[in-house]
PDB file of C-alpha atoms in Angstrom:
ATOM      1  CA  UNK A1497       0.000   0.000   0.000  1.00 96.00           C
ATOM      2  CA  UNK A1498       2.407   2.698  -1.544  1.00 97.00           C
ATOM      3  CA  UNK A1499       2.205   5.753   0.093  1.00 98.00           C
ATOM      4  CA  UNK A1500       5.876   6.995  -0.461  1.00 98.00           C
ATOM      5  CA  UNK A1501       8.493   6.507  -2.643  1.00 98.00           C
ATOM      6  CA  UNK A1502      12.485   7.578  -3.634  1.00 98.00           C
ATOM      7  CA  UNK A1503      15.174   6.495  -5.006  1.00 98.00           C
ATOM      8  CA  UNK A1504      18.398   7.726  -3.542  1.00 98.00           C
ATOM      9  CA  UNK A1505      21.671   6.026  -4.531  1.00 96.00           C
ATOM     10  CA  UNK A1506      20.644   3.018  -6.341  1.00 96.00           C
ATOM     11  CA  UNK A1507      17.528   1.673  -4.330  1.00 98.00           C
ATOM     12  CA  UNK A1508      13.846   2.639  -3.437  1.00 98.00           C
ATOM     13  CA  UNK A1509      12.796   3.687  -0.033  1.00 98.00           C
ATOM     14  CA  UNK A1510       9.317   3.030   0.646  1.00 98.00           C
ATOM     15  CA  UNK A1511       6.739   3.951   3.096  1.00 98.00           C
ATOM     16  CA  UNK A1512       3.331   1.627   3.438  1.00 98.00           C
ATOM     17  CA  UNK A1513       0.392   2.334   4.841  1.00 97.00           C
ATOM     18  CA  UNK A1514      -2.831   0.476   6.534  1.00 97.00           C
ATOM     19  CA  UNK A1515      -3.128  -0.533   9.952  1.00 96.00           C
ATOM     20  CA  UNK A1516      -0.716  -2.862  11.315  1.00 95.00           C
ATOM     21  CA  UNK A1517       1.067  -2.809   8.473  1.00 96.00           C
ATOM     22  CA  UNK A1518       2.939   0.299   7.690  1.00 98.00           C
ATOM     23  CA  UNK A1519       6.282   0.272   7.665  1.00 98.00           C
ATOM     24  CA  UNK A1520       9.148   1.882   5.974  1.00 98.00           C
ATOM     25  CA  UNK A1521      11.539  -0.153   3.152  1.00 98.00           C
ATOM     26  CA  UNK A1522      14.655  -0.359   1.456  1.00 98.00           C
ATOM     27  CA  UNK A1523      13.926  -2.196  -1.811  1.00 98.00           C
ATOM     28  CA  UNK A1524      16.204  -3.399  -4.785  1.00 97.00           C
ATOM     29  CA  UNK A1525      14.991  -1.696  -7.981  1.00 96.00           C
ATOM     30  CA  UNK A1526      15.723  -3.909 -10.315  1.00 94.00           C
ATOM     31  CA  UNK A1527      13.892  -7.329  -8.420  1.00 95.00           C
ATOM     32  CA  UNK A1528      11.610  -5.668  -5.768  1.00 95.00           C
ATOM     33  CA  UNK A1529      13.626  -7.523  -3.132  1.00 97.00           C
ATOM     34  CA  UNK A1530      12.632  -5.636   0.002  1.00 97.00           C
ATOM     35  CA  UNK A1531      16.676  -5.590   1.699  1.00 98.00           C
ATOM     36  CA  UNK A1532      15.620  -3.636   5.001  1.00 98.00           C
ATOM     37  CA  UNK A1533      12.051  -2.988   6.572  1.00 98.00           C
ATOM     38  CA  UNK A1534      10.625  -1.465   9.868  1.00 98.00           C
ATOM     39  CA  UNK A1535       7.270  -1.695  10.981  1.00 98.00           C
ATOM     40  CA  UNK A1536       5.288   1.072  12.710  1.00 98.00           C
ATOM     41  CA  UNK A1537       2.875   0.518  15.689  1.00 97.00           C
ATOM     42  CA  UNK A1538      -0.524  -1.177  15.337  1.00 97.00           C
ATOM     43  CA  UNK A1539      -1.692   2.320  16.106  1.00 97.00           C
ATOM     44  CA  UNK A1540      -0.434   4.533  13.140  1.00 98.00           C
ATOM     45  CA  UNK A1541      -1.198   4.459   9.564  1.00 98.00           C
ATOM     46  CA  UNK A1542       2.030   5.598   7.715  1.00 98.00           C
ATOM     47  CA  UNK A1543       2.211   7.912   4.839  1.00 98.00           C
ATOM     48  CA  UNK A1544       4.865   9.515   2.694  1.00 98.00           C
ATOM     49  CA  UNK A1545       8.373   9.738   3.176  1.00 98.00           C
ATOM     50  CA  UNK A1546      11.956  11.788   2.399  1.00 98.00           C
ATOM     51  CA  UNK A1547      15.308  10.674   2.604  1.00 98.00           C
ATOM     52  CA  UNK A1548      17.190  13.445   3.366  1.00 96.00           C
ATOM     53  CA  UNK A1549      21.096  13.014   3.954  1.00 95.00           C
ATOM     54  CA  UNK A1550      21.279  10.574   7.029  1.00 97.00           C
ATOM     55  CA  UNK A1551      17.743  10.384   8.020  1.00 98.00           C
ATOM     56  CA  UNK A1552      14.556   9.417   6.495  1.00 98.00           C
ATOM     57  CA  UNK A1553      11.264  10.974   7.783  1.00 98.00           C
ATOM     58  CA  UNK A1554       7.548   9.386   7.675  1.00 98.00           C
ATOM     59  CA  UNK A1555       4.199  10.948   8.202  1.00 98.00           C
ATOM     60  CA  UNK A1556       1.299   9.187   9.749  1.00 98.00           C
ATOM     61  CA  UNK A1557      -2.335  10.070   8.496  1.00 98.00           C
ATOM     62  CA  UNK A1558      -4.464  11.622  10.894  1.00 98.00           C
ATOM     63  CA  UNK A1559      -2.584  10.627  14.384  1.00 98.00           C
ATOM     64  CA  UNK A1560      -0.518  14.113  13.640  1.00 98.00           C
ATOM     65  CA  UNK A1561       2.650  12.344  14.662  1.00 98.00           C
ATOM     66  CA  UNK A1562       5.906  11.981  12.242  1.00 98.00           C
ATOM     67  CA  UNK A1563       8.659  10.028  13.272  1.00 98.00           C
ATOM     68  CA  UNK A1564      12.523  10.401  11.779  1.00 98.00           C
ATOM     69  CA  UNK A1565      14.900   7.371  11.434  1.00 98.00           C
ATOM     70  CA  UNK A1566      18.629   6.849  11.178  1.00 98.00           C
ATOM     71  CA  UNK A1567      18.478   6.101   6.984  1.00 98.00           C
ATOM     72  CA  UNK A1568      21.161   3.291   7.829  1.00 98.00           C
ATOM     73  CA  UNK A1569      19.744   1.518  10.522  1.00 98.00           C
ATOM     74  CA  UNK A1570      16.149   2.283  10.292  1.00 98.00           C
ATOM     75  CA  UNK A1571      16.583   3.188  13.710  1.00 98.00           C
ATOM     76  CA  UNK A1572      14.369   5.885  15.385  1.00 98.00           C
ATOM     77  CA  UNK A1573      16.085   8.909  16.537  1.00 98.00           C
ATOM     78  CA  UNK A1574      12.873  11.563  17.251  1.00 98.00           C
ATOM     79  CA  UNK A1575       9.123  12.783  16.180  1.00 98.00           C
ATOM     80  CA  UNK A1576       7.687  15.258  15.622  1.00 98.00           C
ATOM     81  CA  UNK A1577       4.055  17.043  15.431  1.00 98.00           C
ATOM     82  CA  UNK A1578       2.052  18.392  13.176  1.00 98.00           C
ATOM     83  CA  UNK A1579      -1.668  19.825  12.756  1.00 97.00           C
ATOM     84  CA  UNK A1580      -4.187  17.981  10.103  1.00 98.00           C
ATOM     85  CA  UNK A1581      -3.450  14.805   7.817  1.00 98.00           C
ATOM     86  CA  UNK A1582      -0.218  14.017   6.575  1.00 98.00           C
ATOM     87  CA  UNK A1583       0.064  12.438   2.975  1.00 98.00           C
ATOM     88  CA  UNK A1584       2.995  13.361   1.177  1.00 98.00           C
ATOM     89  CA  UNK A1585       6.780  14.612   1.545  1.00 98.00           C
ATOM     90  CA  UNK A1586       9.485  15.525  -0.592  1.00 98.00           C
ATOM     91  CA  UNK A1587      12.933  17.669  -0.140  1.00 98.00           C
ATOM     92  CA  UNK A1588      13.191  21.313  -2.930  1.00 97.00           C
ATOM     93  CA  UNK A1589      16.733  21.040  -1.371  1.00 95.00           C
ATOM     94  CA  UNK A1590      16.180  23.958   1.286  1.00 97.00           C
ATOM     95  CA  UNK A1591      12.864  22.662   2.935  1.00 98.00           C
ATOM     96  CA  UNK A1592      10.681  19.953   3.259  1.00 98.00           C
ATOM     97  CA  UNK A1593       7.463  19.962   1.213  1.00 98.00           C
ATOM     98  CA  UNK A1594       4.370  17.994   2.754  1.00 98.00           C
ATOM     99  CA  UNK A1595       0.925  17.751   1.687  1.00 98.00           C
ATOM    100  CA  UNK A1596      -2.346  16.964   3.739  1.00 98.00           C
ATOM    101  CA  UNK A1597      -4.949  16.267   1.222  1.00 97.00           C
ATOM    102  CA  UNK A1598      -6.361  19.684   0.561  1.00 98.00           C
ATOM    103  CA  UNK A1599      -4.898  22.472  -2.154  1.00 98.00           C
ATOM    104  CA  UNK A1600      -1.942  23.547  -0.009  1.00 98.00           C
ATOM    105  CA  UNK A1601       1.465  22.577   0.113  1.00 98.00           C
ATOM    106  CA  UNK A1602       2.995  23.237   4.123  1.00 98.00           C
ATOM    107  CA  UNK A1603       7.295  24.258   3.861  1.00 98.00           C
ATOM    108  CA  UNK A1604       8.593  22.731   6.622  1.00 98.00           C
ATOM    109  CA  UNK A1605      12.156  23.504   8.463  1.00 98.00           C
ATOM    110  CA  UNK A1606      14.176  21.076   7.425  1.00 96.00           C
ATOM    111  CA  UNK A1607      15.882  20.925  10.763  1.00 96.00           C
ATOM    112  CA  UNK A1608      13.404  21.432  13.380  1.00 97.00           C
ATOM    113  CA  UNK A1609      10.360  19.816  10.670  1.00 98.00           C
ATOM    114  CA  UNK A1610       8.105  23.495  11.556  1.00 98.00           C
ATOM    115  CA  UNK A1611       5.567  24.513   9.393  1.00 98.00           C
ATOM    116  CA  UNK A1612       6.688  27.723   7.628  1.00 98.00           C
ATOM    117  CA  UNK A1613       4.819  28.458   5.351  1.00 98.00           C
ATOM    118  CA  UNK A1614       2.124  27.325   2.657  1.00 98.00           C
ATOM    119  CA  UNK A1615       1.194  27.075  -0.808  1.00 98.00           C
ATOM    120  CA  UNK A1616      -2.008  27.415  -2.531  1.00 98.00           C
ATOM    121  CA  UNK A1617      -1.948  25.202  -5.762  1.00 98.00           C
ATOM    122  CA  UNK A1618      -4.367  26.444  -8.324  1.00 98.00           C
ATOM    123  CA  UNK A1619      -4.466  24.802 -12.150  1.00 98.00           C
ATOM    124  CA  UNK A1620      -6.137  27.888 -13.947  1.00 96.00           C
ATOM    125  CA  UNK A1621      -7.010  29.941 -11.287  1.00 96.00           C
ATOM    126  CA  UNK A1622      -8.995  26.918  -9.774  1.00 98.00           C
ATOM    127  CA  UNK A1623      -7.589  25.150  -6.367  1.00 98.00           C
ATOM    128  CA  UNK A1624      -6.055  22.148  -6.799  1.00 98.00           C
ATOM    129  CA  UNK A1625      -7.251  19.393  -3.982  1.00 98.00           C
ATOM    130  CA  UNK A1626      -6.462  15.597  -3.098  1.00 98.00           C
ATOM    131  CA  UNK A1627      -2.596  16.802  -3.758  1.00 98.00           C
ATOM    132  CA  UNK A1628      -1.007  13.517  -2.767  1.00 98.00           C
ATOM    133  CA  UNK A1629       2.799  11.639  -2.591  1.00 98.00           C
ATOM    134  CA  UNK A1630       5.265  14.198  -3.961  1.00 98.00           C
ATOM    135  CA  UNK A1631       8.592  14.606  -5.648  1.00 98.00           C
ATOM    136  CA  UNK A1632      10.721  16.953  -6.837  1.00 98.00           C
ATOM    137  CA  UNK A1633      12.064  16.437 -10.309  1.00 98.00           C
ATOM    138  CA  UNK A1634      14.026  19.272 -12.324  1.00 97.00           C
ATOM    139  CA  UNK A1635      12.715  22.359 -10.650  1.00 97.00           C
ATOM    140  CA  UNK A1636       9.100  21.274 -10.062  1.00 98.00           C
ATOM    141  CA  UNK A1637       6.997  19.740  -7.714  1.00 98.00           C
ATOM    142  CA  UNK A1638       5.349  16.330  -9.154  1.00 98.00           C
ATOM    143  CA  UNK A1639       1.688  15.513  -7.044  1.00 98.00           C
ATOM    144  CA  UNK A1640      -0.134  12.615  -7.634  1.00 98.00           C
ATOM    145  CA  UNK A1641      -3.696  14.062  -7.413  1.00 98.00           C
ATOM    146  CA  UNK A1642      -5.718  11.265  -5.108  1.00 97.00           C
ATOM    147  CA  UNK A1643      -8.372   8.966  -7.115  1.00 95.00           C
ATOM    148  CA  UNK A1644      -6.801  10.220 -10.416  1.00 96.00           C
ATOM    149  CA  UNK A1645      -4.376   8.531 -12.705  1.00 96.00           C
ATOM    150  CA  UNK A1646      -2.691  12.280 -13.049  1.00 98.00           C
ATOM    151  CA  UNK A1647       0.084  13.884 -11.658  1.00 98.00           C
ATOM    152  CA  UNK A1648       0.431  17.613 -11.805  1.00 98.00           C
ATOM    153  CA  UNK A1649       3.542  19.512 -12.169  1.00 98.00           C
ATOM    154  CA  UNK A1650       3.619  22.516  -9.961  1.00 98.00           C
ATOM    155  CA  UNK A1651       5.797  26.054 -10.313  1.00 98.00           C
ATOM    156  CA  UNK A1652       7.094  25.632  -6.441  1.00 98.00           C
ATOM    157  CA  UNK A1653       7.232  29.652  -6.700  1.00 97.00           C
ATOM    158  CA  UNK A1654       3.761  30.511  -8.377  1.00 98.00           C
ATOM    159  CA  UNK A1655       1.908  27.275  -6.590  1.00 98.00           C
ATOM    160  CA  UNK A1656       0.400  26.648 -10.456  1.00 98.00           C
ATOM    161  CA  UNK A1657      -0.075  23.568 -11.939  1.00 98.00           C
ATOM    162  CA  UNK A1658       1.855  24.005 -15.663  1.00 98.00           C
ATOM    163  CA  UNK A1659       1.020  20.679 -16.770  1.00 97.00           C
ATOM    164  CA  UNK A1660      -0.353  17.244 -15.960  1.00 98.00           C
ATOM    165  CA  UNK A1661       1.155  13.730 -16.341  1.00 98.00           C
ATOM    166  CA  UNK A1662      -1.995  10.989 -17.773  1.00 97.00           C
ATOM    167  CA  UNK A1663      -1.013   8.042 -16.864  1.00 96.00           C
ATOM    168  CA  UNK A1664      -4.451   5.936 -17.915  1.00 94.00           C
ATOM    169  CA  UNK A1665      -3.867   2.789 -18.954  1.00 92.00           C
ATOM    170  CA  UNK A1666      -0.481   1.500 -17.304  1.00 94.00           C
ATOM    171  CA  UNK A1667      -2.247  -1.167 -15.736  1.00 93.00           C
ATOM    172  CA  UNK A1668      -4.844  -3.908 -17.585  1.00 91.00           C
ATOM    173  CA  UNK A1669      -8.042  -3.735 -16.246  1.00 91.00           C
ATOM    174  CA  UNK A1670      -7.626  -7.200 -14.845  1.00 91.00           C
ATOM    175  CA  UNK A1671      -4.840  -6.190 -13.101  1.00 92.00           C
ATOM    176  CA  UNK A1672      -6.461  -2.285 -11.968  1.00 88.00           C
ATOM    177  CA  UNK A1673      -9.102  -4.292 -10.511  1.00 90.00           C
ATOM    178  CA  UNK A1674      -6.984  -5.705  -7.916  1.00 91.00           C
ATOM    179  CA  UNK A1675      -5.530  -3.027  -6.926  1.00 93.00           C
ATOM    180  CA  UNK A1676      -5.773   0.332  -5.472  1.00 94.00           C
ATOM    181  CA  UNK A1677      -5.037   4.453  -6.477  1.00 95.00           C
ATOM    182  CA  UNK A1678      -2.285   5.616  -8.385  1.00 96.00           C
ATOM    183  CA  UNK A1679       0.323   6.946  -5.546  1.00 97.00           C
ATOM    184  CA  UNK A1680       4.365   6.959  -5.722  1.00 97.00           C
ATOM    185  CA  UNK A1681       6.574   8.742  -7.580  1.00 98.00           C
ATOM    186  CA  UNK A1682      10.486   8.615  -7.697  1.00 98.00           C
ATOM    187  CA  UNK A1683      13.400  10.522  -9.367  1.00 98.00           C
ATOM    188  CA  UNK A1684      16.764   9.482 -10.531  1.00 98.00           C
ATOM    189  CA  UNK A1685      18.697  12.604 -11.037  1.00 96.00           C
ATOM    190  CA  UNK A1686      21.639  10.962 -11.887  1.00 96.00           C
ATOM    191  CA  UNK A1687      20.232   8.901 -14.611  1.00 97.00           C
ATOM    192  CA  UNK A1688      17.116  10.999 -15.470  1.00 97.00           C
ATOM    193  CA  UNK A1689      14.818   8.366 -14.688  1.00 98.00           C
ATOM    194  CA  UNK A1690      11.258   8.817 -13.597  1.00 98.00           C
ATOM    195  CA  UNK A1691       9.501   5.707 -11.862  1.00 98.00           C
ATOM    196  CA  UNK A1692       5.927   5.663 -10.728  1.00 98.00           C
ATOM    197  CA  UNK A1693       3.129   2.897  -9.069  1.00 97.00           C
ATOM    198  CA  UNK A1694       0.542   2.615  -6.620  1.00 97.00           C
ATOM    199  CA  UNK A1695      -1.197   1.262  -3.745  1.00 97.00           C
ATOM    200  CA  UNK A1696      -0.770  -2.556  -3.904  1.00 94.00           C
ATOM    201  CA  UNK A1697       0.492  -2.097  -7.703  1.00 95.00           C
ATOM    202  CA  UNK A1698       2.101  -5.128  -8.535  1.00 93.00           C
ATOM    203  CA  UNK A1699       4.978  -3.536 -10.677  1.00 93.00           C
ATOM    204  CA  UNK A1700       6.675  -0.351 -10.655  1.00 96.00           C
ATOM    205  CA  UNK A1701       7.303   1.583 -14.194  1.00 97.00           C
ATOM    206  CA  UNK A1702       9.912   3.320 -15.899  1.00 98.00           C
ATOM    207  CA  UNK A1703       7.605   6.158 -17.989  1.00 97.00           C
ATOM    208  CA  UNK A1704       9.162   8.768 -19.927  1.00 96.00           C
ATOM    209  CA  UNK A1705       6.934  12.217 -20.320  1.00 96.00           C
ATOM    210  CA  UNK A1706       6.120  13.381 -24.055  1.00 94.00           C
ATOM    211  CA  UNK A1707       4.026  15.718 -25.405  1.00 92.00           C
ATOM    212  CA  UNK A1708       0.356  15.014 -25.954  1.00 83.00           C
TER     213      UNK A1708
END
């Protein structure tokens, strides 16, 4: 149950959701092997996640708790507190970016993980809700929009959506049937590589953005 996804230096880290069985993951690109894994309490419902340098840092949904981990051992080190839902995090390289499921995006201090500031996110003048897992790719902010198969590309200084990613049709129907929203998005900067899935998708994809 995907609800947060990067790749940083050759693997995917991975935060799950659901009940008694979120958990955060190291996972092997190339075979899905999961290589490291750490469960959260019965009591929380995990959400998205950011590796930044040593640490890695999870939301939970509506318990308004986030915990941070030692990114080698998976080891916790603090938490932290927040108002509202947590959904989705990503790093612009000066703050953290976290969404909560309505049109704004919250900045968050890096170092002490306090709400800053936020940004309204409007796609021709009209707000923008259900902005889900994040990423930052080249500049932008990438949102998977909840119960879509879009992502919208957001001007991180303007908070407007310049274009949207369709990605109907990945999955079969047989195999969408099984399985659950759109929701994950990872970057390769070093290799220029976008990768994307979803809640209980069975494969992760490779997709390269093109005109329509």
């Amino acid at each position: 149950f995907t609800q947060g996804l990067q790749y940083v230096d050759g693997f995917l880290y991975e935060g799950t959701g659901n009940h008694g069985e979120s958990s955060i993951r190291k996972v092997r690109l190339e075979t899905g092997e999961v290589l490291q894994k750490r469960d959260l309490p019965q009591q929380y419902f995990g959400e998205g996640i950011v590796v930044r340098r040593d640490e890695l840092v999870q939301l939970t949904y509506k318990t308004e708790i986030g915990f941070v981990y030692d990114r080698q051992t998976f080891a916790p080190k603090r938490t932290f507190r927040y108002q509202g839902e947590g959904w989705g995090l990503t790093d612009n390289g000066q703050h953290l970016v976290m969404s909560d499921g309505s049109d704004r995006l919250r900045l968050l201090d890096p170092a002490t993980l306090k709400e800053l500031r936020r940004i309204a996110i409007t796609a021709a003048g009209t707000p923008v809700r259900n902005l889900n897992e994040l990423e930052w790719v080249k500049g932008e902010i990438f949102a998977n929009i909840w119960q879509t198969d879009y992502i919208a590309r957001i001007d991180p200084a303007t908070g407007r959506v310049t274009g949207w990613v369709d990605l109907r049709g990945l999955l079969s129907p047989r195999e969408r049937a099984k399985t659950d929203v759109l929701n994950g998005i990872a970057y390769d900067a070093a290799g220029d590589r976008l990768f994307v899935t979803g809640k209980w998708w069975p494969r992760v994809f490779e997709i390269k953005l093109v005109a329509k």
